[in-house]
Short mmCIF file of C-alpha atoms in Angstrom, two decimals:
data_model
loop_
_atom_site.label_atom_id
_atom_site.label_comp_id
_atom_site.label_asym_id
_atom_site.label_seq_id
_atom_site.Cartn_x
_atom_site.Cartn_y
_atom_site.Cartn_z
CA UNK A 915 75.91 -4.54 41.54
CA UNK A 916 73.53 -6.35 38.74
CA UNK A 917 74.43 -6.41 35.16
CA UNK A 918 71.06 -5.14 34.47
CA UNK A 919 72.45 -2.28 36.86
CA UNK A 920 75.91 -1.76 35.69
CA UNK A 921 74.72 -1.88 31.86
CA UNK A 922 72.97 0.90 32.84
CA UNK A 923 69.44 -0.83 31.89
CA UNK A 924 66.48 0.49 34.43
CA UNK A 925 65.17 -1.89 36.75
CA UNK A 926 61.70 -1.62 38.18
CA UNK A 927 61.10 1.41 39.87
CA UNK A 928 64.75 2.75 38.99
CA UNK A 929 65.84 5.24 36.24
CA UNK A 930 68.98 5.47 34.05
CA UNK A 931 70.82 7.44 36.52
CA UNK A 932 69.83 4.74 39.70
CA UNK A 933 67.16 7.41 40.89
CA UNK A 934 63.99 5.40 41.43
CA UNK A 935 61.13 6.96 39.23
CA UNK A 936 57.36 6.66 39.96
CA UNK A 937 55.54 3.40 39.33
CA UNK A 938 53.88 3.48 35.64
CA UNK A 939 50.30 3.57 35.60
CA UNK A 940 48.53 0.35 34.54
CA UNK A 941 45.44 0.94 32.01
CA UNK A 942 42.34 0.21 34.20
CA UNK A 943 39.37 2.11 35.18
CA UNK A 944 39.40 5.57 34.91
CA UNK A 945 39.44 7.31 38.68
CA UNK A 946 36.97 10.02 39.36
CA UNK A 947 38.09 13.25 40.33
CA UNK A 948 36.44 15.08 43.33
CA UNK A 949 35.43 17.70 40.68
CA UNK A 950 33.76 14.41 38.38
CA UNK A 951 32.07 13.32 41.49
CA UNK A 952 30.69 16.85 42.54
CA UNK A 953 29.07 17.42 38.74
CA UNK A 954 27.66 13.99 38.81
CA UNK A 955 25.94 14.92 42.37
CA UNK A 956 25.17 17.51 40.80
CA UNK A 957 23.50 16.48 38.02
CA UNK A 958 21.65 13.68 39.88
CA UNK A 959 20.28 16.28 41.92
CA UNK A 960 19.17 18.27 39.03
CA UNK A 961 17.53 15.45 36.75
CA UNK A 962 15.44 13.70 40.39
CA UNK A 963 12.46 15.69 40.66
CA UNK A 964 12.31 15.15 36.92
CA UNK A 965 12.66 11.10 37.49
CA UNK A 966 10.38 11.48 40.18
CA UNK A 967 7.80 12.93 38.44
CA UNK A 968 7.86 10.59 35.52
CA UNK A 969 7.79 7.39 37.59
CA UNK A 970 4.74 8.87 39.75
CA UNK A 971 3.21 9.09 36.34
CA UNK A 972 4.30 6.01 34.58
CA UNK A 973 5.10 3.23 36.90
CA UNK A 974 2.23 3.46 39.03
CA UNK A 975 -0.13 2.72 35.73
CA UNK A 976 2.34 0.10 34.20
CA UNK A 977 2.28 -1.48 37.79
CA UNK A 978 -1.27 -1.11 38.18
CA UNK A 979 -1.75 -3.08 34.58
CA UNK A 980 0.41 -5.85 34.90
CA UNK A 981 -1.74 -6.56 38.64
CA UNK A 982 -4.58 -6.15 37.01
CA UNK A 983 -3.38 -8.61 33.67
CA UNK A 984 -3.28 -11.32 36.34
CA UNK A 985 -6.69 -10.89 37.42
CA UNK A 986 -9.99 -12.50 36.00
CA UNK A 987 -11.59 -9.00 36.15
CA UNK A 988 -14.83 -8.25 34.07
CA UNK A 989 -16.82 -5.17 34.90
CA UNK A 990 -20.00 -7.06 33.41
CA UNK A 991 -19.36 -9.70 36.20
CA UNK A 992 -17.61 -7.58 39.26
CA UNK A 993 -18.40 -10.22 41.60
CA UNK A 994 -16.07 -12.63 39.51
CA UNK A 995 -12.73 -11.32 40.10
CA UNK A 996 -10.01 -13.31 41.31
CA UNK A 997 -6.21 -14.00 41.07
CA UNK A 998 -5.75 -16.00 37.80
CA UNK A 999 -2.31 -16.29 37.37
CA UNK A 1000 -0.96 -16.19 34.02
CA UNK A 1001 -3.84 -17.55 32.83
CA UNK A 1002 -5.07 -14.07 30.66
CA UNK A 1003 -1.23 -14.46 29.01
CA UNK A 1004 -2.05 -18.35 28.01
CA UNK A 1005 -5.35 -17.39 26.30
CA UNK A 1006 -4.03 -14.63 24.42
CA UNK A 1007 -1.01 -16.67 23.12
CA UNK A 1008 -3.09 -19.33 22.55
CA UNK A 1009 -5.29 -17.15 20.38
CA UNK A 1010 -5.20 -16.71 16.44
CA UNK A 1011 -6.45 -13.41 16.70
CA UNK A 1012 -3.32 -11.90 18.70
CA UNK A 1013 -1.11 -13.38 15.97
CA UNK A 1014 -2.98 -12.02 12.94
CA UNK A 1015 -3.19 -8.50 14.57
CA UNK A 1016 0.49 -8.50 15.76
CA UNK A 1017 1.47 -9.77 12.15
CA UNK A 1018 -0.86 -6.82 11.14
CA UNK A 1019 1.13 -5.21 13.02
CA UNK A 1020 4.83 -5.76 12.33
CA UNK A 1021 3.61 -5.62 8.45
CA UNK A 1022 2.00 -1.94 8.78
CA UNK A 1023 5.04 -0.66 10.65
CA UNK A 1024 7.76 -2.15 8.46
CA UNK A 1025 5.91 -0.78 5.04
CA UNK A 1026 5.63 2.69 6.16
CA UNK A 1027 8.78 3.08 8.01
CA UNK A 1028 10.12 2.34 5.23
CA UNK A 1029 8.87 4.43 2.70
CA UNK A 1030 8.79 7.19 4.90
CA UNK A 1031 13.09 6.67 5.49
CA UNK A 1032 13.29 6.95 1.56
CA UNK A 1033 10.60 9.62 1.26
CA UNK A 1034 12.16 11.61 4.43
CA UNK A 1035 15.42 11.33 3.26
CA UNK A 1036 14.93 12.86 -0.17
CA UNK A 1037 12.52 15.92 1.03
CA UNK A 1038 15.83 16.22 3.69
CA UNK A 1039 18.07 16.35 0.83
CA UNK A 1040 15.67 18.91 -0.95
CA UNK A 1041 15.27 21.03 2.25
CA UNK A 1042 19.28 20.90 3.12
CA UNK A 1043 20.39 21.75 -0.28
CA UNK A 1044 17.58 23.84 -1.37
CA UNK A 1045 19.13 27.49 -2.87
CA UNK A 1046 16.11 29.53 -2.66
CA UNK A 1047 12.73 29.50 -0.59
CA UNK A 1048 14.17 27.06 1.87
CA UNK A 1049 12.43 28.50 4.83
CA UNK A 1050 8.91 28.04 2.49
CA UNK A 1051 9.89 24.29 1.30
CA UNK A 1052 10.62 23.07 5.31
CA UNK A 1053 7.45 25.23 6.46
CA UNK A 1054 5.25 23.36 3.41
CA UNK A 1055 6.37 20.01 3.78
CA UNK A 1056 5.83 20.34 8.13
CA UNK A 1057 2.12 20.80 7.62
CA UNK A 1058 1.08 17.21 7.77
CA UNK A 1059 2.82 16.28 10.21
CA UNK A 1060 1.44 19.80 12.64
CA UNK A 1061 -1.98 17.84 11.62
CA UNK A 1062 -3.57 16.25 14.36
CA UNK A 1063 -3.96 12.45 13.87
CA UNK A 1064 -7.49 12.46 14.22
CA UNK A 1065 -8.15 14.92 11.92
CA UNK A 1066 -5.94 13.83 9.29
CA UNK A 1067 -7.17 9.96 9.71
CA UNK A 1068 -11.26 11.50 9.23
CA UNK A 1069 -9.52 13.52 6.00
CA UNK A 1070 -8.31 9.92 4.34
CA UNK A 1071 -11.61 8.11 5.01
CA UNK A 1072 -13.23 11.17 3.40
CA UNK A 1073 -11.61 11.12 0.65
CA UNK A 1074 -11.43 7.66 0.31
CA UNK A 1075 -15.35 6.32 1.50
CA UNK A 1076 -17.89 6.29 -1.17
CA UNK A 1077 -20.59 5.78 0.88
CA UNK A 1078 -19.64 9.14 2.45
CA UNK A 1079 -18.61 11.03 -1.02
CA UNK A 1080 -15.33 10.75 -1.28
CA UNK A 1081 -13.54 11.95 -4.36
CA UNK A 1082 -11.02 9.13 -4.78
CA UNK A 1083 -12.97 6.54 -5.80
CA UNK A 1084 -14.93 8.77 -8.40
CA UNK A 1085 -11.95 9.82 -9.91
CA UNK A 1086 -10.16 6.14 -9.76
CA UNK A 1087 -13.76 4.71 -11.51
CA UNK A 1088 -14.23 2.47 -8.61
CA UNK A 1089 -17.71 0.63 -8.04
CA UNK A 1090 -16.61 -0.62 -4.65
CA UNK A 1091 -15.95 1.27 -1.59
CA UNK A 1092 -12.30 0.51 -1.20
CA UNK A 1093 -12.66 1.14 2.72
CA UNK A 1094 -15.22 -1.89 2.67
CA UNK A 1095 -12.55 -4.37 1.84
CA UNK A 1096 -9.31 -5.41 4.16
CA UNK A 1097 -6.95 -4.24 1.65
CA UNK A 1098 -8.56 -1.09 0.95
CA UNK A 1099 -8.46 0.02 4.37
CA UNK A 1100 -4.68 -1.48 4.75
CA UNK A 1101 -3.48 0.61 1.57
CA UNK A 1102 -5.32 3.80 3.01
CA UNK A 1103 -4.04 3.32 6.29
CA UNK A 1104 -0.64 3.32 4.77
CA UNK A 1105 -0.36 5.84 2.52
CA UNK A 1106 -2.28 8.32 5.61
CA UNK A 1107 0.48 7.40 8.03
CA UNK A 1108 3.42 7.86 4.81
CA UNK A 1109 1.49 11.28 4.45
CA UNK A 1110 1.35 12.06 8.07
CA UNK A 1111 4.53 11.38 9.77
CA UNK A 1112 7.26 11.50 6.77
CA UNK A 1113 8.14 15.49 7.82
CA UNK A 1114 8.75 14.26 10.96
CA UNK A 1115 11.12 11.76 9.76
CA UNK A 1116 12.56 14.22 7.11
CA UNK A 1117 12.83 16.77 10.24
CA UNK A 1118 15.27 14.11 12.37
CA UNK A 1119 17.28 13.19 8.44
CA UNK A 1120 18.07 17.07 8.13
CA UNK A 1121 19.86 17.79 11.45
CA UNK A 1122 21.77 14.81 10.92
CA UNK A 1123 22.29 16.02 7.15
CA UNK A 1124 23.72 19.36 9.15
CA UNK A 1125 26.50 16.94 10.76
CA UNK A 1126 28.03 15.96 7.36
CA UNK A 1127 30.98 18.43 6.54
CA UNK A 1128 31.12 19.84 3.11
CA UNK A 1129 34.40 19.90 2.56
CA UNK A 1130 34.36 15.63 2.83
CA UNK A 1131 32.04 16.15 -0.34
CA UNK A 1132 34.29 18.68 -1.96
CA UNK A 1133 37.57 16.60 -1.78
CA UNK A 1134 35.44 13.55 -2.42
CA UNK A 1135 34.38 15.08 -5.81
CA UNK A 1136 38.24 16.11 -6.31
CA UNK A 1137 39.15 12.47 -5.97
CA UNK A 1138 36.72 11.53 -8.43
CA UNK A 1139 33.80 10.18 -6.76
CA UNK A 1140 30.15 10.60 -8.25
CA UNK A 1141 26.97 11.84 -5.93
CA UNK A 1142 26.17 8.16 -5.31
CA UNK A 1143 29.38 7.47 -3.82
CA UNK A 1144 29.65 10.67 -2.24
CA UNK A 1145 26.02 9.77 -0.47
CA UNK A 1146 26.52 6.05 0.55
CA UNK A 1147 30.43 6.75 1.63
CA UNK A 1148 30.35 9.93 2.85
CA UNK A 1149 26.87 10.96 4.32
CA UNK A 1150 25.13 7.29 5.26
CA UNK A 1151 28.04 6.63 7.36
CA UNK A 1152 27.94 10.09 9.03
CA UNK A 1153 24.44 10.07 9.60
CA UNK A 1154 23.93 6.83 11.64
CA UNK A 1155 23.14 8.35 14.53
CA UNK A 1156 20.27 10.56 13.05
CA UNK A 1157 19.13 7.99 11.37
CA UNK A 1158 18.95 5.66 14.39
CA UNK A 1159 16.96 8.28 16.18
CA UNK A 1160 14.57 8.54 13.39
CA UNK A 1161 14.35 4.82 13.01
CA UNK A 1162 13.99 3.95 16.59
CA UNK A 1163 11.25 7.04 17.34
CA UNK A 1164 9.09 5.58 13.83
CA UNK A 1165 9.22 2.23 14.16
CA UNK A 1166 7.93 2.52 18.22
CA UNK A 1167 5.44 5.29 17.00
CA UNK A 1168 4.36 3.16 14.00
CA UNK A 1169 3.81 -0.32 16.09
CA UNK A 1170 1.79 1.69 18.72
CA UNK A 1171 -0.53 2.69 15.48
CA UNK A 1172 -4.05 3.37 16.24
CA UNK A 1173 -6.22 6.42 15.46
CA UNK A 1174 -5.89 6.24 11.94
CA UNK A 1175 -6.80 2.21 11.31
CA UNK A 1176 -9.81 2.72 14.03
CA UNK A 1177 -11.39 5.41 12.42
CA UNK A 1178 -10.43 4.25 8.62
CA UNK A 1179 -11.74 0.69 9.95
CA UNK A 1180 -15.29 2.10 11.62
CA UNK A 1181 -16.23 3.54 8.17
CA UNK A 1182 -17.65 0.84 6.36
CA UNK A 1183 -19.09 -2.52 7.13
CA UNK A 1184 -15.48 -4.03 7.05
CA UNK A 1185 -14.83 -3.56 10.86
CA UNK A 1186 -12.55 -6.34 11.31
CA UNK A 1187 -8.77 -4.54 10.64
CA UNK A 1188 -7.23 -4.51 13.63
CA UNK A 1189 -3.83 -3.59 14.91
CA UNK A 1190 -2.59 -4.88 18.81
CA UNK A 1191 -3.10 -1.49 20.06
CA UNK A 1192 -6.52 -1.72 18.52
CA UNK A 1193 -7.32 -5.41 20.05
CA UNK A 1194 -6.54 -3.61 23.22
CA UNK A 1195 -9.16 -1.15 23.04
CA UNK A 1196 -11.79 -3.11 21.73
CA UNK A 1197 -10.72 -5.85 24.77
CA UNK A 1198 -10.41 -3.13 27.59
CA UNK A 1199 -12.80 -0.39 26.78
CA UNK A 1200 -15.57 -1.83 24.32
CA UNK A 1201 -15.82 -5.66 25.80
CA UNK A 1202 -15.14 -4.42 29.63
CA UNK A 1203 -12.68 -6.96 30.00
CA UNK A 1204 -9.99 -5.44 32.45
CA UNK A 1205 -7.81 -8.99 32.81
CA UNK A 1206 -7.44 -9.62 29.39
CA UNK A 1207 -7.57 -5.80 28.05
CA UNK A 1208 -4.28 -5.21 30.62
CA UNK A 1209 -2.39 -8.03 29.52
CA UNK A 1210 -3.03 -7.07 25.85
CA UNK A 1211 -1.03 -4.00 27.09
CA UNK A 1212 1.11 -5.63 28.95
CA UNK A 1213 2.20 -7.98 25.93
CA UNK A 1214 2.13 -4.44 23.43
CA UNK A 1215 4.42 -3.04 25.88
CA UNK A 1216 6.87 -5.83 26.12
CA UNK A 1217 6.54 -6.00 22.50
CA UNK A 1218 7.83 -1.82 22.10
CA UNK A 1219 10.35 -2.72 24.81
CA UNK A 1220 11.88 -5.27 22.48
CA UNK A 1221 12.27 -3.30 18.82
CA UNK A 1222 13.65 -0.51 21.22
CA UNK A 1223 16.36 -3.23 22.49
CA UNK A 1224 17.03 -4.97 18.64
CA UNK A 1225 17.99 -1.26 17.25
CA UNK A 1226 19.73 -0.62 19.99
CA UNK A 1227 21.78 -3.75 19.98
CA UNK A 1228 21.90 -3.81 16.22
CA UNK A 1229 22.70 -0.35 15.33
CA UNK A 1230 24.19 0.94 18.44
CA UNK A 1231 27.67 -0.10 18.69
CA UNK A 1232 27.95 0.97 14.84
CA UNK A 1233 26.45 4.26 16.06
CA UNK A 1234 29.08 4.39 18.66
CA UNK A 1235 32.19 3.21 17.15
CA UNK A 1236 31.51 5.74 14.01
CA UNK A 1237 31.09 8.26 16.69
CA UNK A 1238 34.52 7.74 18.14
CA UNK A 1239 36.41 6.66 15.44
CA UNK A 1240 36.74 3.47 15.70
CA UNK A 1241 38.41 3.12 18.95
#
């Protein structure tokens, strides 16, 4: 007999009292059960005619672009087309005009997502801790974003266009039309889009606002900590997912901007603001150029594909590990 044995000591696969005992589990994957693998069946089953549906509508056009981005294709000159390469790709690149439009871009998107995070989250905080007429203050403040963006995008430039009447730059004492200058238009743009689309980012704030227990504020406040530590220790941290959501679905939304600088841009004789979503038009749809139009949507599209990937990168794992504690 072994010491190890005798001692009474349990050797591999042996207990206390020499009866062997089952082999202990090594961490590892996780096996499925057959129950695990039925519901996931099942739920594959369930979600495929959606998926189905959604790639019949969205990968044949995607497809259909990038062909067509790698075509010399010109409906003033159909006989012209041919296979190009990435030829449409080099000459936008190459371009100045894609790089002042995209930094157009990028600056109109990170301006009013901005604002509209510090905007949304106070009218959140007003609409979550409201004591009376709550139902009227989150009906109010959710009509500009129930707006269409058309309509609300012809309201600014009427407002704002003196050539057309507008009422803002009487009562400002302006000479100028402030939508015949870049940074008129820019300004207007911005503060339409703030208007517009900060309910909707107040709307995503106050259901994750709903997340945050009171009580954490109550024995906060017994401990001694004032609202502004209550709200950056307390509430931020709790509301990282909501506030990824609202983020992420903004700063997409926002990039992809074009209704509102088209129509604020076609009012005066300043028609040269552009965004990339704008370029695109004007490329695809007023200059017939199919080649270079698709790979302008191509290149927008790769663009949206890559914010999506930076928050999620960034801001997921936080999002995650706060979301299971840390382990």
């Amino acid at each position: 007999m072994s010491v190890q044995a005798s001692a009474g000591v349990p050797v591999a696969g042996r207990g206390t009292d020499g009866e062997t005992e089952p082999a202990r589990k090594q961490p590892g994957k996780k096996v499925m059960t057959e129950r695990g693998r039925a519901e996931r069946k099942l739920g594959l089953m369930l979600v495929a005619p959606a998926a189905i549906v959604m790639l019949a509508v969205t990968a044949y056009p995607i497809l259909y672009a990038v062909y067509l981005s790698l075509q010399r294709s010109d409906l003033r000159f159909p006989d012209d087309t041919e296979f190009v390469g990435l030829s449409n790709y080099v000459s936008i690149l190459g371009s100045s005009r894609w790089w002042t439009d995209l930094w157009h871009t990028v600056a109109l998107t990170g301006i009013t997502v901005v604002i509209e995070l510090v905007l949304g989250m106070l009218l959140a905080l007003v609409m979550h801790r409201a004591l009376f007429g709550r139902g009227l203050v989150r009906t109010t403040a959710l009509i500009p974003y129930g707006i269409v963006t058309v309509v609300a995008a012809f309201a600014w430039r009427l407002a704002f266009s003196g050539a057309e009447g507008g009422f803002v730059p009487v009562a400002l004492g302006l000479d100028d039309d402030p939508l015949n200058s870049t940074t008129g238009i820019w300004i207007t743009a911005i503060l339409a889009e703030v208007w517009k689309t900060t309910p909707f980012m107040a709307l995503l704030l106050l259901a994750g606002l709903a997340l945050v227990s009171d009580e954490l504020h109550e024995a906060a406040k017994v401990d001694g900590a004032t609202g502004w530590q209550r709200f950056w220790k307390i509430t931020i941290p709790l509301m990282k997912p909501a506030i990824l959501v609202a983020l992420l679905f903004r700063t997409l939304d926002a990039f992809r901007i074009f209704d509102t600088v088209f129509i604020l841009s076609n009012s005066g004789v300043n028609r040269s603001v552009e965004t990339v979503s704008v370029l695109s038009y004007n490329t695809l749809l007023t200059r017939l150029n199919l080649g270079l139009g698709s790979a302008l949507s191509v290149l927008v599209f790769i663009c949206v594909g890559i914010i999506a990937a930076v928050f999620i990168r960034l801001l997921g794992k936080d999002t995650i590990a706060s979301g299971t504690g840390g382990k």
